[in-house]
Short mmCIF file of C-alpha atoms in Angstrom, two decimals:
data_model
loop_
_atom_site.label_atom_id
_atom_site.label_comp_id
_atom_site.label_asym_id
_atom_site.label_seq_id
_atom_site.Cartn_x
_atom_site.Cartn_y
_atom_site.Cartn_z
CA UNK E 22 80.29 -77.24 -93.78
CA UNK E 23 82.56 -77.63 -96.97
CA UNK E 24 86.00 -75.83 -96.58
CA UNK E 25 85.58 -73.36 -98.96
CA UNK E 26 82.00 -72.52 -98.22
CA UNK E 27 81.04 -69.12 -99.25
CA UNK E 28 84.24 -68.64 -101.40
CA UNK E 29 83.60 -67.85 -105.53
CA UNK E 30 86.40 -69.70 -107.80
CA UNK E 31 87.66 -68.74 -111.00
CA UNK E 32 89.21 -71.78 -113.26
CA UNK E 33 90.13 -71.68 -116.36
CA UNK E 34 90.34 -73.74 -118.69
CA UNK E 35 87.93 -75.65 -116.51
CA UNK E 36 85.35 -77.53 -118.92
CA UNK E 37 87.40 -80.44 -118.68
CA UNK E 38 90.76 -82.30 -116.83
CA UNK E 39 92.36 -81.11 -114.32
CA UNK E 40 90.50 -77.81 -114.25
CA UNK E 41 86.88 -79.69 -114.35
CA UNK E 42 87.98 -81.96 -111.45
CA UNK E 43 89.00 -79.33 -109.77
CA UNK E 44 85.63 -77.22 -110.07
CA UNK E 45 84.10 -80.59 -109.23
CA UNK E 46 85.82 -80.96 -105.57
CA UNK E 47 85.29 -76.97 -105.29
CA UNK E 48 81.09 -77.48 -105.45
CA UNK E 49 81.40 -80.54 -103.25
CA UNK E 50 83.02 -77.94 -100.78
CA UNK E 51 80.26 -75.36 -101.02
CA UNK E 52 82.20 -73.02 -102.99
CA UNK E 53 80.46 -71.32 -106.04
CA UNK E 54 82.47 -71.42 -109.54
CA UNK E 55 83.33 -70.25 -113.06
CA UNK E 56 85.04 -71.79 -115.12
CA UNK E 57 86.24 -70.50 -118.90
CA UNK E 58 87.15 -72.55 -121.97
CA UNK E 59 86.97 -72.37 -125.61
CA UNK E 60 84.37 -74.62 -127.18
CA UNK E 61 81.22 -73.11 -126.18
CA UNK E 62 79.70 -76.91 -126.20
CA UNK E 63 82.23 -78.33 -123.59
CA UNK E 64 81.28 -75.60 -121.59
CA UNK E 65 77.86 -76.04 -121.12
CA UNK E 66 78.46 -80.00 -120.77
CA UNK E 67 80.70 -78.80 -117.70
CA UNK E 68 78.31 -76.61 -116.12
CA UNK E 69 75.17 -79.10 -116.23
CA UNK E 70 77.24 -81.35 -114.70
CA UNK E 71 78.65 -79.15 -111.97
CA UNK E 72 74.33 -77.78 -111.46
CA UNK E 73 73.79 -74.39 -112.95
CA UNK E 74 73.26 -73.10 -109.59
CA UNK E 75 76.20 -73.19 -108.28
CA UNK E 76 77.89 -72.50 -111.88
CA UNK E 77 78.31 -70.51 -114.79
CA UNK E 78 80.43 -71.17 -117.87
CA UNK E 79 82.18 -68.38 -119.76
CA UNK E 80 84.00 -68.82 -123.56
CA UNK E 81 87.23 -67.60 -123.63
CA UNK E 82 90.58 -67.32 -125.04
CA UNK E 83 93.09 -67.06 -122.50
CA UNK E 84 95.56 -65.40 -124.50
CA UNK E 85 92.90 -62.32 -125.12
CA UNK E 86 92.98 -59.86 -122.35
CA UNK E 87 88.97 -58.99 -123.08
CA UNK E 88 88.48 -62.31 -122.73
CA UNK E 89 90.30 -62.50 -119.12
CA UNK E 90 88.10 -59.36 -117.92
CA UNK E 91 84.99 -61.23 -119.34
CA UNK E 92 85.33 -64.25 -116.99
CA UNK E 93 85.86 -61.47 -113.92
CA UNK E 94 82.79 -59.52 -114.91
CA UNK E 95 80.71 -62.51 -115.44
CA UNK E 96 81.88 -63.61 -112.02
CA UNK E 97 81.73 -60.08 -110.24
CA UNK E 98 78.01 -60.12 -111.70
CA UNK E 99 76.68 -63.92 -110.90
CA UNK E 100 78.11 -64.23 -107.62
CA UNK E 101 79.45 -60.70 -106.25
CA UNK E 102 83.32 -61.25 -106.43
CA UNK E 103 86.28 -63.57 -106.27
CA UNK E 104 88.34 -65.36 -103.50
CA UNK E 105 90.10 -67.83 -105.53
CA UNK E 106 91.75 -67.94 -109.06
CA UNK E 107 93.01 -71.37 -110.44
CA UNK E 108 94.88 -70.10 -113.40
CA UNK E 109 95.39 -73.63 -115.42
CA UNK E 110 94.63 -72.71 -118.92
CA UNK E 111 97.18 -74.14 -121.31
CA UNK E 112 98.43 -75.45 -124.16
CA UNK E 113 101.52 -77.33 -125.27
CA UNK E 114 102.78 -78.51 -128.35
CA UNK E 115 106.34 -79.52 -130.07
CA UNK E 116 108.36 -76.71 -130.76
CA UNK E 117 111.44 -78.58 -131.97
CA UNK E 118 115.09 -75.96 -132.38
CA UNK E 119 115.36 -75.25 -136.24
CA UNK E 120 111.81 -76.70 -137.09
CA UNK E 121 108.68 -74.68 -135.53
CA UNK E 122 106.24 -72.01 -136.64
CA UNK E 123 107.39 -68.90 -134.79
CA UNK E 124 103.52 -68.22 -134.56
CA UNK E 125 103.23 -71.62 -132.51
CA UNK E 126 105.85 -70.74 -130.46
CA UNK E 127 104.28 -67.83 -129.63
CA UNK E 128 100.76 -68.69 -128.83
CA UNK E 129 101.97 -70.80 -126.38
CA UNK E 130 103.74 -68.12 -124.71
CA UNK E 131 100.58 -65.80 -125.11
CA UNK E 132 98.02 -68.70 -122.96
CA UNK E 133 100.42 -70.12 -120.92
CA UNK E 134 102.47 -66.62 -119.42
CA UNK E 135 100.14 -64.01 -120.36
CA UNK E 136 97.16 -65.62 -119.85
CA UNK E 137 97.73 -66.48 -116.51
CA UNK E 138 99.59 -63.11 -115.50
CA UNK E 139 95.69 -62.13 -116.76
CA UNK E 140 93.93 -64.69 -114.86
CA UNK E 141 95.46 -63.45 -111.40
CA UNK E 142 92.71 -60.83 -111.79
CA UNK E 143 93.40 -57.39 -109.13
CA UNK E 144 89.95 -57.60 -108.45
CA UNK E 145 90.18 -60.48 -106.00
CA UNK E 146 89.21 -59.61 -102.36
CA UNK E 147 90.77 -59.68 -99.77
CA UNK E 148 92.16 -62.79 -98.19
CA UNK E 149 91.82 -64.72 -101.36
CA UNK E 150 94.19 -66.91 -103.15
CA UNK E 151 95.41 -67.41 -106.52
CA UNK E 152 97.15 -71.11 -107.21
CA UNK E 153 99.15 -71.04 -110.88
CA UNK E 154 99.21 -74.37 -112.51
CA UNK E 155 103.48 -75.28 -113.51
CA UNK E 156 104.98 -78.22 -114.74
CA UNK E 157 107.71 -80.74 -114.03
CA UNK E 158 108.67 -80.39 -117.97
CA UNK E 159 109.82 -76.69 -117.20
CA UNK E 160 112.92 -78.41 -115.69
CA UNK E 161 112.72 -81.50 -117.11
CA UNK E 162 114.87 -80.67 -120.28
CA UNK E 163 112.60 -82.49 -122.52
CA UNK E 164 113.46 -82.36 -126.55
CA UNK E 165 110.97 -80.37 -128.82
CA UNK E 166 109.21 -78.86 -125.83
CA UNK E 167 111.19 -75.17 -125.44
CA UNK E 168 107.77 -73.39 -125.96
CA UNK E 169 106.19 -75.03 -123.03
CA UNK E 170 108.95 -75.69 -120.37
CA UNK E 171 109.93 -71.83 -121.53
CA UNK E 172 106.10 -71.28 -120.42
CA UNK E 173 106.17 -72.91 -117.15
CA UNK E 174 109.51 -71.61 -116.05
CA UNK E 175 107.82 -68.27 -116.23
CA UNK E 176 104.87 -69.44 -114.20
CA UNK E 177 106.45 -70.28 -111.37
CA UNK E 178 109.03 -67.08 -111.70
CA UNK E 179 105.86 -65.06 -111.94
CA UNK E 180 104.39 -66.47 -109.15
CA UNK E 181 106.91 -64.74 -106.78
CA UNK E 182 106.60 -61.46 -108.16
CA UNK E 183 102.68 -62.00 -107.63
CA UNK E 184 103.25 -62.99 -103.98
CA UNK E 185 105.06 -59.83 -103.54
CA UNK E 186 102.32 -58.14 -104.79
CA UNK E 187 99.10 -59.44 -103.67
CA UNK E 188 100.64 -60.19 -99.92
CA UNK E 189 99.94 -56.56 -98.61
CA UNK E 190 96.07 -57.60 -99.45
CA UNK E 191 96.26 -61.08 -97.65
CA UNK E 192 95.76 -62.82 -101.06
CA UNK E 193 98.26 -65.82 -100.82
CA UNK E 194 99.89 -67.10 -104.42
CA UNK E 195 100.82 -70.91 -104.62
CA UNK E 196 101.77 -73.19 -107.72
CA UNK E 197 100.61 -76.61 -108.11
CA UNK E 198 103.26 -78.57 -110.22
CA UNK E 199 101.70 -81.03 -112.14
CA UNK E 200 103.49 -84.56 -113.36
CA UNK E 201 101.74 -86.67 -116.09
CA UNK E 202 98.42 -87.16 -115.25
CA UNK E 203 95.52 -88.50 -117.20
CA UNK E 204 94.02 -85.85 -119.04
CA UNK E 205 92.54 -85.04 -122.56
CA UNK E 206 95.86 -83.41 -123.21
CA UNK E 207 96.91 -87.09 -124.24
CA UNK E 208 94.02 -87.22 -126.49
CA UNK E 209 91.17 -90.09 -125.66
CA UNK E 210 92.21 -91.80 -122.39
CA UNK E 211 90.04 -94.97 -123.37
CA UNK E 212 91.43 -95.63 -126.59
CA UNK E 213 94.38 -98.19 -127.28
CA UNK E 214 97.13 -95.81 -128.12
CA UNK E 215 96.93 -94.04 -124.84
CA UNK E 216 97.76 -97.39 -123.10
CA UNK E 217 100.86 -97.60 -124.90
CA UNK E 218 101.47 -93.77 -124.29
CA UNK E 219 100.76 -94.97 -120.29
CA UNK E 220 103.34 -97.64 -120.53
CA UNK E 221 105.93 -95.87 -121.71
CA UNK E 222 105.54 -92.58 -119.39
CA UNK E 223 105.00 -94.87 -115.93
CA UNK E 224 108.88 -95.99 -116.61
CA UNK E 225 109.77 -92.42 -115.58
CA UNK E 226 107.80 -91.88 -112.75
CA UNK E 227 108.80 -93.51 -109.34
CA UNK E 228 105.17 -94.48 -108.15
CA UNK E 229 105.22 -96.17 -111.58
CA UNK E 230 101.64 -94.55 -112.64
CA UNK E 231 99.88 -91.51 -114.03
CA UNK E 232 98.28 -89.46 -111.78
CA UNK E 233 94.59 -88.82 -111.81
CA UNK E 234 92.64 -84.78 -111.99
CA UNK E 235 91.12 -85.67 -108.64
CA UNK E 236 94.76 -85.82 -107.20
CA UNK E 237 95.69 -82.41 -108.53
CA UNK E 238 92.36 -80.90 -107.61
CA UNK E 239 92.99 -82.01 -103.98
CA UNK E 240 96.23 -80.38 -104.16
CA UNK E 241 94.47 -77.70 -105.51
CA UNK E 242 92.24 -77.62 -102.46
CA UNK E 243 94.27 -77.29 -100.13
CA UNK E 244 95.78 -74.26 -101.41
CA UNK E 245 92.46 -72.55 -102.11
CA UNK E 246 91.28 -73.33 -98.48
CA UNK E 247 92.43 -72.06 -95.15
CA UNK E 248 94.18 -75.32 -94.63
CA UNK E 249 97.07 -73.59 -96.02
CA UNK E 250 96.84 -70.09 -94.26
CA UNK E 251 100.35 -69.82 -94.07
CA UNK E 252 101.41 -71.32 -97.35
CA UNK E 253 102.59 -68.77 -99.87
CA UNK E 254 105.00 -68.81 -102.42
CA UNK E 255 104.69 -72.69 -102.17
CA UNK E 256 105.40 -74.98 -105.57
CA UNK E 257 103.83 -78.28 -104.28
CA UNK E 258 104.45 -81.25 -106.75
CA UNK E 259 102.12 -83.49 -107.62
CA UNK E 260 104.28 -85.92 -110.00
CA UNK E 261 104.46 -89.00 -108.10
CA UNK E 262 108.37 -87.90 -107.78
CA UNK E 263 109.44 -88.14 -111.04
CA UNK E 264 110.98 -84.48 -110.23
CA UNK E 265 112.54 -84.85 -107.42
CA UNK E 266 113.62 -88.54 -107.71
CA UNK E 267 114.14 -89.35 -111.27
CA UNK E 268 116.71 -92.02 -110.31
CA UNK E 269 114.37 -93.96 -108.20
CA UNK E 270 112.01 -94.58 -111.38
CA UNK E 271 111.32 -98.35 -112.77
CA UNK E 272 113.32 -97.35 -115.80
CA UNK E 273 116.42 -96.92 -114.41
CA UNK E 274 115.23 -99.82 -111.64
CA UNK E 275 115.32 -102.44 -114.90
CA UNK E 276 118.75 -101.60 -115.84
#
């Protein structure tokens, strides 16, 4: 039996990366899922791929609040209710001081805060558990990135008030913390450029490599399942220590 057999997920932004690896581990462990996205035609790709029996797709914006109480209907409806909530929906982009669109800035804000403070839906039952999706660049003080490391900061604040409030219900909040890691967010992993993209982030992470989706959804796992019972609260990194260690990395190793 698959640990979260039973259990109905809700990912967003789960049609592709992290989010679709993650909804691919989820149906390997005999949960049911939907996941949300934007371009109708990813979707679909997504859910023939996870089998349309154990998955539904839903379009949506996750800065749009109707959109956020779509995805929970369409899940209340198709399988009866949640138990788990991977809020990882987001978007970055360079906000540079002195030389961004304010309406950039704030659409950034609106997915990545708001969207997930909608994502962590109230009508989760009982015993469920809601994992936020962070990032090492909300410390990392990285120029032309306020937007998003302004973002992420908030995530993981937020995820305290949420344990606070979703405790007295047994629901358990956890963030996963997220290095760099091979996803579409890079653009085309296969093509040429992203090698030389590769290259130059590996200097800056200790392990002295990317990491992969299926490491984060395993990550992810764990928090969803009752392997973590008594995990809450938790930011787990999975950066390959480029947070914690940034000393240790091969760039400052070559100096």
């Amino acid at each position: 039996m698959g640990k979260l057999e039973g259990k109905v997920a809700l990912i967003t932004g789960g049609s592709s990366g992290i989010g679709f690896s993650t909804a691919q581990l989820f149906v390997a462990e005999g949960a049911k899922v939907v996941i949300t996205g934007r371009n109708p035609e990813n979707l679909k790709k997504a859910v023939d791929a996870l089998g349309t029996a154990r998955s539904i797709g839903v379009a949506s914006d996750a800065a749009d609040p109707a959109s956020a109480e779509k995805a929970v209907a369409a899940a209340v409806e198709a399988f009866g209710g949640i138990d788990i909530v991977f809020a990882n929906a987001g978007i970055s982009g360079s906000t540079p001081l002195g030389g961004t669109d304010p309406s950039l800035f704030k659409n950034i804000l609106d997915i990545n805060i708001a969207g997930v403070f909608q994502a962590a839906s109230p009508h989760l039952r009982e015993g469920g558990s809601v994992i936020l999706n962070g990032s090492v660049l909300a410390k990392a003080g990285s120029p032309g990135y306020a937007a998003y490391a302004a973002s992420k900061g908030a995530v993981t604040s937020m995820a305290r008030v949420l344990v606070s409030e979703l405790a007295p219900r047994g629901i358990r909040v956890n963030t996963v913390v997220p290095g760099a890691t091979k996803t579409p967010i890079w653009g085309d992993t296969a093509a040429s450029d992203f090698s030389q993209k590769e290259a130059y982030l590996k200097r800056s992470i200790p392990l002295n490599r990317m990491g992969e989706p299926e490491e984060l959804a395993q990550t992810v796992l764990f928090l969803a399942s009752n392997d973590s019972s008594f995990v809450n609260g938790a930011e787990i990194s999975v950066d390959g220590g480029s947070g914690s260690s940034p000393m240790g990395t091969p760039l400052h190793a070559q100096r």
